[in-house]
Short mmCIF file of C-alpha atoms and ligand atoms in Angstrom, two decimals:
data_model
loop_
_atom_site.label_atom_id
_atom_site.label_comp_id
_atom_site.label_asym_id
_atom_site.label_seq_id
_atom_site.Cartn_x
_atom_site.Cartn_y
_atom_site.Cartn_z
CA MET K 1 -10.88 -22.65 -14.58
CA THR K 2 -8.70 -19.53 -14.61
CA LYS K 3 -9.66 -17.17 -11.81
CA ARG K 4 -10.13 -13.48 -12.54
CA ALA K 5 -9.07 -10.69 -10.17
CA LEU K 6 -9.75 -6.96 -10.35
CA ILE K 7 -7.30 -4.70 -8.50
CA THR K 8 -8.11 -1.05 -7.83
CA GLY K 9 -4.89 0.94 -7.39
CA VAL K 10 -2.80 -1.49 -9.47
CA THR K 11 -0.24 1.26 -10.18
CA GLY K 12 0.66 1.59 -6.47
CA GLN K 13 3.24 -0.33 -4.43
CA ASP K 14 0.88 -3.09 -3.26
CA GLY K 15 -1.03 -3.18 -6.54
CA ALA K 16 2.19 -3.97 -8.42
CA TYR K 17 3.31 -6.74 -6.02
CA LEU K 18 -0.19 -8.21 -5.86
CA ALA K 19 -0.56 -8.21 -9.66
CA LYS K 20 2.75 -10.09 -9.95
CA PHE K 21 1.74 -12.57 -7.25
CA LEU K 22 -1.67 -13.26 -8.84
CA LEU K 23 -0.17 -13.63 -12.33
CA ASP K 24 2.25 -16.17 -10.85
CA GLN K 25 -0.84 -18.01 -9.50
CA GLU K 26 -2.16 -17.99 -13.10
CA TYR K 27 -4.95 -15.51 -12.49
CA GLU K 28 -6.24 -13.29 -15.23
CA VAL K 29 -5.52 -9.86 -13.77
CA PHE K 30 -7.51 -6.68 -14.39
CA GLY K 31 -6.33 -3.41 -12.90
CA THR K 32 -7.81 0.06 -12.68
CA TYR K 33 -5.73 3.10 -13.46
CA ARG K 34 -6.40 6.84 -13.45
CA ARG K 35 -5.63 9.03 -16.36
CA SER K 36 -2.69 11.27 -15.51
CA SER K 37 -0.68 13.75 -17.55
CA THR K 38 2.47 11.68 -16.97
CA PRO K 39 2.32 7.88 -17.27
CA ASN K 40 2.46 6.16 -13.90
CA PHE K 41 3.13 2.51 -14.72
CA TRP K 42 6.79 2.38 -13.60
CA ARG K 43 6.28 -0.16 -10.81
CA LEU K 44 4.52 -2.56 -13.16
CA ASP K 45 7.34 -2.05 -15.62
CA ALA K 46 9.96 -2.71 -12.91
CA LEU K 47 8.24 -6.04 -12.03
CA ALA K 48 7.86 -6.93 -15.74
CA VAL K 49 4.07 -7.33 -15.55
CA ILE K 50 3.06 -4.19 -17.45
CA ASP K 51 1.86 -6.03 -20.56
CA LYS K 52 0.21 -8.91 -18.68
CA ILE K 53 -2.51 -6.85 -16.98
CA ASN K 54 -5.81 -5.79 -18.54
CA PHE K 55 -6.15 -2.10 -17.74
CA LEU K 56 -9.48 -0.45 -17.09
CA HIS K 57 -9.86 3.26 -16.60
CA ALA K 58 -11.70 3.79 -13.30
CA ASP K 59 -11.76 6.13 -10.34
CA LEU K 60 -13.06 5.32 -6.86
CA ASN K 61 -14.85 8.69 -6.93
CA ASP K 62 -16.77 7.70 -10.04
CA MET K 63 -19.46 5.06 -9.51
CA ALA K 64 -20.11 4.65 -13.25
CA SER K 65 -16.49 3.80 -13.93
CA LEU K 66 -16.47 1.19 -11.13
CA LEU K 67 -19.69 -0.33 -12.45
CA GLU K 68 -18.13 -0.58 -15.90
CA ALA K 69 -14.87 -2.05 -14.56
CA VAL K 70 -16.67 -4.80 -12.64
CA THR K 71 -19.07 -5.52 -15.52
CA VAL K 72 -16.25 -5.83 -18.06
CA SER K 73 -13.81 -7.79 -15.91
CA GLU K 74 -16.35 -10.20 -14.33
CA PRO K 75 -13.97 -10.87 -11.44
CA ASP K 76 -14.08 -13.70 -8.89
CA GLU K 77 -12.14 -11.45 -6.51
CA ILE K 78 -11.77 -7.69 -6.10
CA TYR K 79 -8.83 -6.19 -4.22
CA ASN K 80 -9.72 -2.62 -3.29
CA LEU K 81 -6.25 -1.10 -2.85
CA GLY K 82 -6.93 2.30 -4.43
CA ALA K 83 -6.63 5.17 -1.97
CA GLN K 84 -5.22 8.58 -1.18
CA SER K 85 -2.75 6.67 0.97
CA PHE K 86 -0.52 9.40 2.41
CA VAL K 87 -1.60 10.23 5.96
CA GLY K 88 0.14 13.64 5.94
CA ALA K 89 -1.73 14.73 2.79
CA SER K 90 -5.06 13.71 4.32
CA PHE K 91 -4.80 16.74 6.64
CA GLU K 92 -4.46 18.97 3.56
CA ALA K 93 -7.22 17.21 1.60
CA PRO K 94 -9.63 15.70 4.13
CA LEU K 95 -12.69 15.75 1.89
CA LEU K 96 -11.01 14.10 -1.08
CA THR K 97 -9.44 11.51 1.23
CA GLY K 98 -12.80 10.68 2.79
CA ASP K 99 -14.39 10.44 -0.62
CA VAL K 100 -11.77 8.08 -2.10
CA ASP K 101 -10.82 6.03 0.97
CA GLY K 102 -14.22 5.90 2.69
CA LEU K 103 -16.98 6.37 0.12
CA GLY K 104 -14.83 4.71 -2.56
CA ALA K 105 -15.01 1.45 -0.64
CA ALA K 106 -18.76 1.93 -0.21
CA ARG K 107 -19.10 2.28 -3.99
CA VAL K 108 -17.17 -0.95 -4.56
CA LEU K 109 -19.38 -2.79 -2.06
CA GLU K 110 -22.56 -1.40 -3.64
CA VAL K 111 -21.45 -2.38 -7.15
CA VAL K 112 -20.73 -5.93 -5.98
CA ARG K 113 -24.00 -6.17 -4.03
CA SER K 114 -26.00 -5.11 -7.08
CA ILE K 115 -24.11 -6.87 -9.90
CA ASN K 116 -22.82 -10.12 -8.42
CA PRO K 117 -22.81 -10.68 -4.63
CA LYS K 118 -20.64 -13.80 -5.10
CA ILE K 119 -17.56 -11.69 -5.89
CA ARG K 120 -15.09 -11.82 -2.99
CA ILE K 121 -13.77 -8.47 -1.78
CA TYR K 122 -10.51 -7.58 -0.07
CA GLN K 123 -10.52 -4.14 1.56
CA ALA K 124 -7.16 -2.45 2.23
CA SER K 125 -7.66 -1.39 5.82
CA SER K 126 -4.87 0.06 7.91
CA SER K 127 -3.25 0.02 11.34
CA GLU K 128 -3.74 3.81 11.32
CA ILE K 129 -7.36 3.21 12.35
CA TYR K 130 -6.21 2.35 15.91
CA GLY K 131 -4.78 5.82 16.53
CA ASN K 132 -3.10 6.23 19.91
CA VAL K 133 -4.53 3.36 21.95
CA ALA K 134 -3.11 2.25 25.31
CA ASN K 135 -0.92 -0.84 25.89
CA VAL K 136 0.30 -0.95 22.29
CA GLU K 137 3.33 -3.06 23.27
CA ARG K 138 1.11 -6.08 23.87
CA GLY K 139 0.26 -6.01 20.16
CA LEU K 140 -2.91 -4.67 18.57
CA THR K 141 -5.43 -7.29 17.52
CA GLU K 142 -8.71 -7.48 15.61
CA GLU K 143 -10.46 -6.89 18.97
CA THR K 144 -8.62 -3.69 19.95
CA PRO K 145 -10.88 -0.59 19.94
CA MET K 146 -10.10 1.93 17.21
CA LEU K 147 -9.74 5.69 17.64
CA PRO K 148 -8.36 7.34 14.48
CA VAL K 149 -6.30 10.54 14.68
CA SER K 150 -6.17 11.55 10.99
CA PRO K 151 -8.70 12.18 8.19
CA TYR K 152 -7.05 9.23 6.38
CA ALA K 153 -7.69 6.89 9.31
CA ALA K 154 -11.25 8.19 9.78
CA GLY K 155 -11.98 7.41 6.10
CA LYS K 156 -10.40 3.96 6.42
CA LEU K 157 -12.43 3.24 9.56
CA TYR K 158 -15.66 4.12 7.73
CA ALA K 159 -14.65 1.66 4.99
CA TYR K 160 -13.70 -0.98 7.58
CA ASN K 161 -17.12 -0.73 9.23
CA LEU K 162 -18.96 -0.81 5.93
CA VAL K 163 -17.18 -4.04 4.96
CA ARG K 164 -18.35 -5.61 8.22
CA ILE K 165 -21.89 -4.29 7.71
CA TYR K 166 -22.14 -5.64 4.13
CA ARG K 167 -20.69 -8.97 5.28
CA GLU K 168 -23.15 -9.37 8.14
CA GLY K 169 -26.12 -7.61 6.52
CA TYR K 170 -25.96 -8.89 2.94
CA GLY K 171 -23.80 -11.97 3.27
CA LEU K 172 -21.00 -10.66 1.04
CA PHE K 173 -17.61 -12.35 1.23
CA ALA K 174 -15.77 -9.21 2.29
CA ALA K 175 -12.57 -9.12 4.37
CA ASN K 176 -10.61 -6.26 5.95
CA GLY K 177 -6.85 -6.68 5.95
CA ILE K 178 -5.65 -4.46 8.82
CA LEU K 179 -2.15 -4.11 7.44
CA PHE K 180 0.62 -2.44 9.40
CA ASN K 181 3.25 -0.42 7.51
CA HIS K 182 4.88 -2.36 4.72
CA GLU K 183 7.65 -1.08 2.54
CA SER K 184 9.87 -2.01 -0.40
CA PRO K 185 12.08 -0.47 -3.07
CA LEU K 186 8.79 0.31 -4.89
CA ARG K 187 7.47 2.44 -1.98
CA GLY K 188 6.48 6.04 -2.82
CA LEU K 189 9.25 8.55 -2.08
CA GLU K 190 7.02 10.58 0.26
CA PHE K 191 6.83 7.80 2.89
CA VAL K 192 9.44 8.07 5.60
CA THR K 193 11.38 4.81 5.00
CA ARG K 194 11.90 5.42 1.29
CA LYS K 195 12.51 9.14 1.86
CA ILE K 196 15.38 8.13 4.17
CA THR K 197 16.84 5.29 2.07
CA ASN K 198 16.75 7.42 -1.07
CA ALA K 199 18.39 10.39 0.68
CA ALA K 200 21.06 8.17 2.30
CA ALA K 201 21.97 6.81 -1.14
CA GLN K 202 22.15 10.30 -2.65
CA ILE K 203 24.24 11.65 0.27
CA SER K 204 26.70 8.78 0.07
CA LEU K 205 27.19 9.46 -3.65
CA GLY K 206 27.65 13.21 -3.08
CA LEU K 207 24.36 14.10 -4.81
CA ARG K 208 22.90 15.98 -1.81
CA ASN K 209 23.97 17.08 1.64
CA LYS K 210 20.86 17.37 3.80
CA LEU K 211 17.65 15.60 4.77
CA GLU K 212 14.73 17.25 6.56
CA LEU K 213 12.40 15.05 8.57
CA GLY K 214 9.56 15.45 11.08
CA ASN K 215 8.84 13.31 14.14
CA LEU K 216 11.90 11.06 14.64
CA GLU K 217 10.40 9.38 17.70
CA ALA K 218 7.35 7.89 15.98
CA ARG K 219 7.43 4.09 16.01
CA ARG K 220 5.95 1.74 13.45
CA ASP K 221 5.72 -2.00 12.81
CA TRP K 222 7.45 -2.24 9.43
CA GLY K 223 7.34 -5.31 7.15
CA PHE K 224 8.07 -6.20 3.51
CA ALA K 225 5.26 -5.45 1.02
CA ALA K 226 5.77 -8.52 -1.20
CA GLU K 227 4.99 -10.76 1.80
CA TYR K 228 1.94 -8.72 2.83
CA VAL K 229 0.15 -9.05 -0.53
CA GLN K 230 0.20 -12.83 -0.10
CA ALA K 231 -1.87 -12.39 3.06
CA MET K 232 -4.45 -10.41 1.05
CA TRP K 233 -4.90 -13.33 -1.32
CA LYS K 234 -4.96 -15.92 1.49
CA MET K 235 -7.82 -14.06 3.21
CA LEU K 236 -9.98 -14.49 0.14
CA GLN K 237 -9.31 -18.26 -0.14
CA LEU K 238 -10.86 -19.09 3.26
CA ASP K 239 -14.26 -20.73 3.75
CA LYS K 240 -15.53 -17.76 5.74
CA PRO K 241 -14.65 -14.05 5.51
CA SER K 242 -13.17 -12.24 8.48
CA ASP K 243 -10.82 -9.36 9.38
CA TYR K 244 -7.10 -9.91 9.96
CA VAL K 245 -4.16 -8.00 11.41
CA ILE K 246 -1.02 -8.38 9.29
CA ALA K 247 2.15 -7.23 11.07
CA THR K 248 5.61 -8.32 12.24
CA GLY K 249 4.97 -7.81 15.98
CA LEU K 250 7.99 -5.52 16.40
CA SER K 251 8.18 -1.74 16.31
CA TYR K 252 11.08 0.57 15.48
CA SER K 253 11.44 4.35 15.51
CA VAL K 254 12.01 6.66 12.55
CA GLN K 255 15.44 7.24 14.09
CA ASP K 256 16.09 3.46 13.92
CA VAL K 257 15.38 3.66 10.16
CA LEU K 258 17.90 6.50 9.87
CA VAL K 259 20.60 4.65 11.80
CA THR K 260 20.11 1.41 9.83
CA ALA K 261 20.06 3.06 6.39
CA PHE K 262 22.99 5.43 6.95
CA GLU K 263 25.14 2.84 8.77
CA SER K 264 24.70 0.40 5.90
CA LEU K 265 26.42 2.97 3.68
CA GLY K 266 29.04 3.87 6.30
CA ILE K 267 27.82 7.44 6.92
CA ASP K 268 26.82 9.34 10.07
CA TRP K 269 23.19 10.50 9.78
CA GLN K 270 23.64 13.19 12.44
CA LYS K 271 25.79 15.25 10.07
CA TYR K 272 22.97 15.57 7.54
CA VAL K 273 19.57 15.36 9.22
CA THR K 274 17.58 18.31 10.56
CA VAL K 275 14.11 18.34 12.03
CA ASP K 276 11.64 20.39 9.99
CA LYS K 277 8.41 21.34 11.75
CA ARG K 278 6.58 21.42 8.40
CA GLN K 279 6.94 17.62 8.23
CA MET K 280 5.06 17.23 11.53
CA ARG K 281 1.35 16.39 11.47
CA PRO K 282 -1.36 18.14 13.52
CA LEU K 283 -1.82 14.75 15.19
CA ASP K 284 0.42 11.72 14.81
CA VAL K 285 0.25 8.08 15.84
CA HIS K 286 3.09 7.55 18.35
CA ASN K 287 3.55 3.79 18.20
CA LEU K 288 2.06 0.81 16.37
CA VAL K 289 2.72 -2.89 17.03
CA GLY K 290 0.50 -5.59 15.58
CA ASP K 291 -0.30 -9.12 16.68
CA SER K 292 -1.08 -11.34 13.68
CA SER K 293 -1.75 -14.56 15.64
CA LYS K 294 -5.18 -14.88 14.02
CA ALA K 295 -3.69 -14.77 10.50
CA LYS K 296 -1.09 -17.35 11.54
CA ALA K 297 -3.77 -19.64 12.97
CA ASP K 298 -6.27 -19.31 10.09
CA PHE K 299 -3.99 -19.27 7.04
CA ASP K 300 -0.44 -19.77 8.27
CA TRP K 301 0.84 -16.32 7.40
CA ASN K 302 4.22 -15.31 8.84
CA PRO K 303 6.52 -12.40 8.00
CA ALA K 304 10.01 -13.51 6.94
CA THR K 305 11.99 -10.31 6.33
CA SER K 306 13.48 -8.55 9.37
CA PHE K 307 13.46 -4.76 9.83
CA LYS K 308 17.24 -4.63 9.25
CA GLU K 309 17.03 -6.71 6.06
CA LEU K 310 14.17 -4.57 4.80
CA ILE K 311 15.83 -1.18 5.34
CA GLU K 312 19.21 -2.41 4.10
CA SER K 313 17.68 -3.86 0.93
CA MET K 314 15.78 -0.62 0.23
CA THR K 315 18.95 1.42 0.80
CA ALA K 316 20.96 -0.89 -1.46
CA ALA K 317 18.31 -0.64 -4.20
CA ASP K 318 18.33 3.18 -4.03
CA TYR K 319 22.12 3.26 -3.98
CA ASP K 320 22.31 0.93 -6.99
CA ARG K 321 19.77 3.01 -8.92
CA TRP K 322 21.62 6.30 -8.30
CA ARG K 323 25.00 4.69 -9.02
CA ARG K 324 23.77 3.35 -12.35
CA ARG K 325 22.08 6.62 -13.18
CA ILE K 326 25.39 8.44 -12.65
CA ASP K 327 26.84 5.94 -15.13
CA GLY K 328 24.21 7.05 -17.66
CA GLU K 329 21.72 4.20 -17.44
CA VAL K 330 18.04 4.99 -18.08
CA PHE K 331 15.39 3.45 -15.80
CA PRO K 332 11.66 2.86 -16.24
CA TRP K 333 10.96 5.60 -13.70
CA ASP K 334 13.22 8.04 -15.59
CA ALA K 335 11.65 7.40 -18.99
CA PRO K 336 7.94 6.82 -18.32
CA SER K 337 6.72 3.71 -20.08
CA TYR K 338 3.24 2.90 -21.27
CA PRO K 339 1.63 -0.52 -21.67
CA SER K 340 0.97 -1.67 -25.21
CA GLU K 341 -2.42 -0.48 -26.53
CA SER K 342 -3.78 -4.04 -26.67
CA VAL K 343 -4.03 -4.33 -22.89
CA PHE K 344 -6.36 -1.34 -22.47
CA LEU K 345 -10.03 -2.28 -22.29
CA THR K 346 -12.39 0.49 -23.35
CA ARG K 347 -16.12 0.79 -23.69
CA GLY K 348 -15.86 1.63 -27.41
CA PRO K 349 -18.82 2.55 -29.61
CA GLN K 350 -22.27 1.09 -28.88
CA LYS K 351 -22.94 -2.05 -30.94
P1 NAP N 401 0.10 3.64 -3.00
O1 NAP N 401 1.41 3.17 -3.50
O2 NAP N 401 -0.05 5.08 -2.64
O3 NAP N 401 -1.00 3.29 -4.13
C1 NAP N 401 -2.29 3.81 -4.08
C2 NAP N 401 -3.02 3.44 -5.35
O4 NAP N 401 -4.34 4.02 -5.28
C3 NAP N 401 -2.38 3.99 -6.64
O5 NAP N 401 -2.51 3.06 -7.66
C4 NAP N 401 -3.24 5.21 -6.94
O6 NAP N 401 -3.27 5.55 -8.30
C5 NAP N 401 -4.60 4.68 -6.51
N1 NAP N 401 -5.59 5.75 -6.32
C6 NAP N 401 -5.45 6.92 -5.68
N2 NAP N 401 -6.59 7.64 -5.75
C7 NAP N 401 -7.48 6.90 -6.44
C8 NAP N 401 -8.80 7.09 -6.89
N3 NAP N 401 -9.48 8.21 -6.65
N4 NAP N 401 -9.41 6.10 -7.60
C9 NAP N 401 -8.74 4.94 -7.90
N5 NAP N 401 -7.47 4.71 -7.52
C10 NAP N 401 -6.84 5.67 -6.80
O7 NAP N 401 -0.38 2.81 -1.74
P2 NAP N 401 0.06 1.34 -1.26
O8 NAP N 401 1.16 1.47 -0.29
O9 NAP N 401 0.21 0.46 -2.44
O10 NAP N 401 -1.22 0.90 -0.40
C11 NAP N 401 -2.28 0.17 -1.00
C12 NAP N 401 -3.51 0.28 -0.12
O11 NAP N 401 -3.23 -0.23 1.18
C13 NAP N 401 -3.99 1.71 0.10
O12 NAP N 401 -5.40 1.66 0.22
C14 NAP N 401 -3.39 2.09 1.44
O13 NAP N 401 -4.16 3.11 2.06
C15 NAP N 401 -3.47 0.78 2.17
N6 NAP N 401 -2.44 0.53 3.20
C16 NAP N 401 -1.13 0.65 2.91
C17 NAP N 401 -0.19 0.35 3.88
C18 NAP N 401 1.29 0.45 3.62
O14 NAP N 401 2.05 0.46 4.59
N7 NAP N 401 1.72 0.47 2.37
C19 NAP N 401 -0.62 -0.10 5.15
C20 NAP N 401 -1.98 -0.22 5.40
C21 NAP N 401 -2.89 0.08 4.41
P3 NAP N 401 -2.20 6.58 -8.95
O15 NAP N 401 -0.99 5.73 -9.24
O16 NAP N 401 -2.89 7.07 -10.17
O17 NAP N 401 -1.95 7.63 -7.92
O1 G4F N 402 5.93 6.78 6.32
P1 G4F N 402 4.75 7.47 6.86
O2 G4F N 402 4.25 8.65 6.09
O3 G4F N 402 3.65 6.37 7.10
P2 G4F N 402 2.32 6.34 7.99
O4 G4F N 402 1.85 7.71 8.34
O5 G4F N 402 2.58 5.42 9.13
O6 G4F N 402 1.27 5.69 6.98
C1 G4F N 402 1.60 4.56 6.20
O7 G4F N 402 1.27 3.39 6.92
C2 G4F N 402 -0.12 3.25 7.22
C3 G4F N 402 -0.28 1.92 8.01
O8 G4F N 402 -0.05 2.18 9.37
C4 G4F N 402 -0.88 3.19 5.92
F1 G4F N 402 -2.20 2.98 6.17
C5 G4F N 402 -0.67 4.46 5.14
O9 G4F N 402 -1.34 4.37 3.88
C6 G4F N 402 0.82 4.64 4.90
O10 G4F N 402 1.25 3.62 4.03
O11 G4F N 402 5.09 8.03 8.35
C7 G4F N 402 5.54 7.17 9.37
C8 G4F N 402 5.92 8.01 10.59
C9 G4F N 402 4.87 9.02 10.99
O12 G4F N 402 4.75 9.06 12.39
C10 G4F N 402 5.44 10.36 10.53
O13 G4F N 402 5.03 11.49 11.30
O14 G4F N 402 7.09 8.76 10.24
C11 G4F N 402 6.91 10.08 10.72
N1 G4F N 402 7.79 10.98 9.95
C12 G4F N 402 8.81 11.70 10.46
N2 G4F N 402 9.35 12.45 9.49
C13 G4F N 402 7.67 11.25 8.64
C14 G4F N 402 8.68 12.19 8.35
N3 G4F N 402 6.85 10.80 7.70
C15 G4F N 402 6.99 11.24 6.42
N4 G4F N 402 6.20 10.75 5.46
N5 G4F N 402 7.95 12.19 6.10
C16 G4F N 402 8.82 12.68 7.04
O15 G4F N 402 9.65 13.53 6.73
#
């Protein structure tokens, strides 16, 4: 029988890759979207899945909309990817971030507990929840204590704990994926990797001449998003739910991203980059390295794309996009597209 999956945050980077992966596995895919004044379906358009998803209007702040989305879609699996996902912005909007990232997950769990406790839930947890713990180089595991240093991470830690509580207390099949940073050409432009690869492409084509960044010394464990969404799915196919670290095991600095991106286009980053204090956070995580031995042992997950391949492919994609735009080509993200009306599911009038 065809399995049904509901993805919150289907319009985001991971939502788009996961939707494509699940469609390739012959799932029927339902995805929640938020109404916005400008259509925001460009990633789904870029992956050619825009008309294969059933869209439901729902917001993690709105319990009624989540109840409706789960009732209508009748999913076997829910992937809760929706979030205010930008750590920097969480310092500007701590209450909203806590509501969406923390309480939003609680709402999803409550809806499942009350409607159909057999639905399996994936919760998008994050390596940010560790904060600045000691001995990072050994690799952070599922057992490492967590000490968040941002409102984003505090909200995600609340959600992480609630997943564990609902699993142990109510017997729900709920799993936390503690994913370390993962990137792609579909990454939002505000995140540091894509900010750099996009700027490097523009600089090399003469479209801009400076790039302002914050903390160049911060280190992260960066992998490729399309590989990470497969781990999400694998976690929900196990006999028993658990929490899993998903990471490459290697960390690189923001400066390493700069060097790799600019060198791949034959330019010297030092001529263009300045440090802008406004890009610094009140608190920042200095270094993150994950150890995904448990994921390897339980469901044979391994990252395949190296840091260099990842940053070079993102830079090449940005360069190609700007080059073709100069030549007059129009892209999905330039001319916002909208799914065909038939894929929108609405409540409609009462029968
Ligand atoms: P993303 O590109 O920023 O996508 C976030 C998604 O959440 C978007 O679809 C967004 O919708 C949606 N959203 C925002 N507020 C919402 C709300 N109130 N109700 C419902 N949906 C809402 O993030 P991502 O990189 O794909 O990450 C996916 C998830 O994994 C997030 O929970 C993130 O915190 C977590 N995570 C990401 C990483 C990473 O490195 N990428 C690592 C660890 C954990 P709009 O399109 O309408 O804004
Ligand atoms: O790219 P970032 O904004 O990602 P961050 O904060 O690590 O968060 C991402 O990964 C988390 C998993 O660990 C996710 F949970 C979260 O949703 C998100 O996807 O920043 C990376 C580092 C930080 O230390 C930041 O201070 O880069 C530093 N940085 C330096 N200059 C900058 C900049 N970050 C951004 N966004 N912009 C800069 O100009």
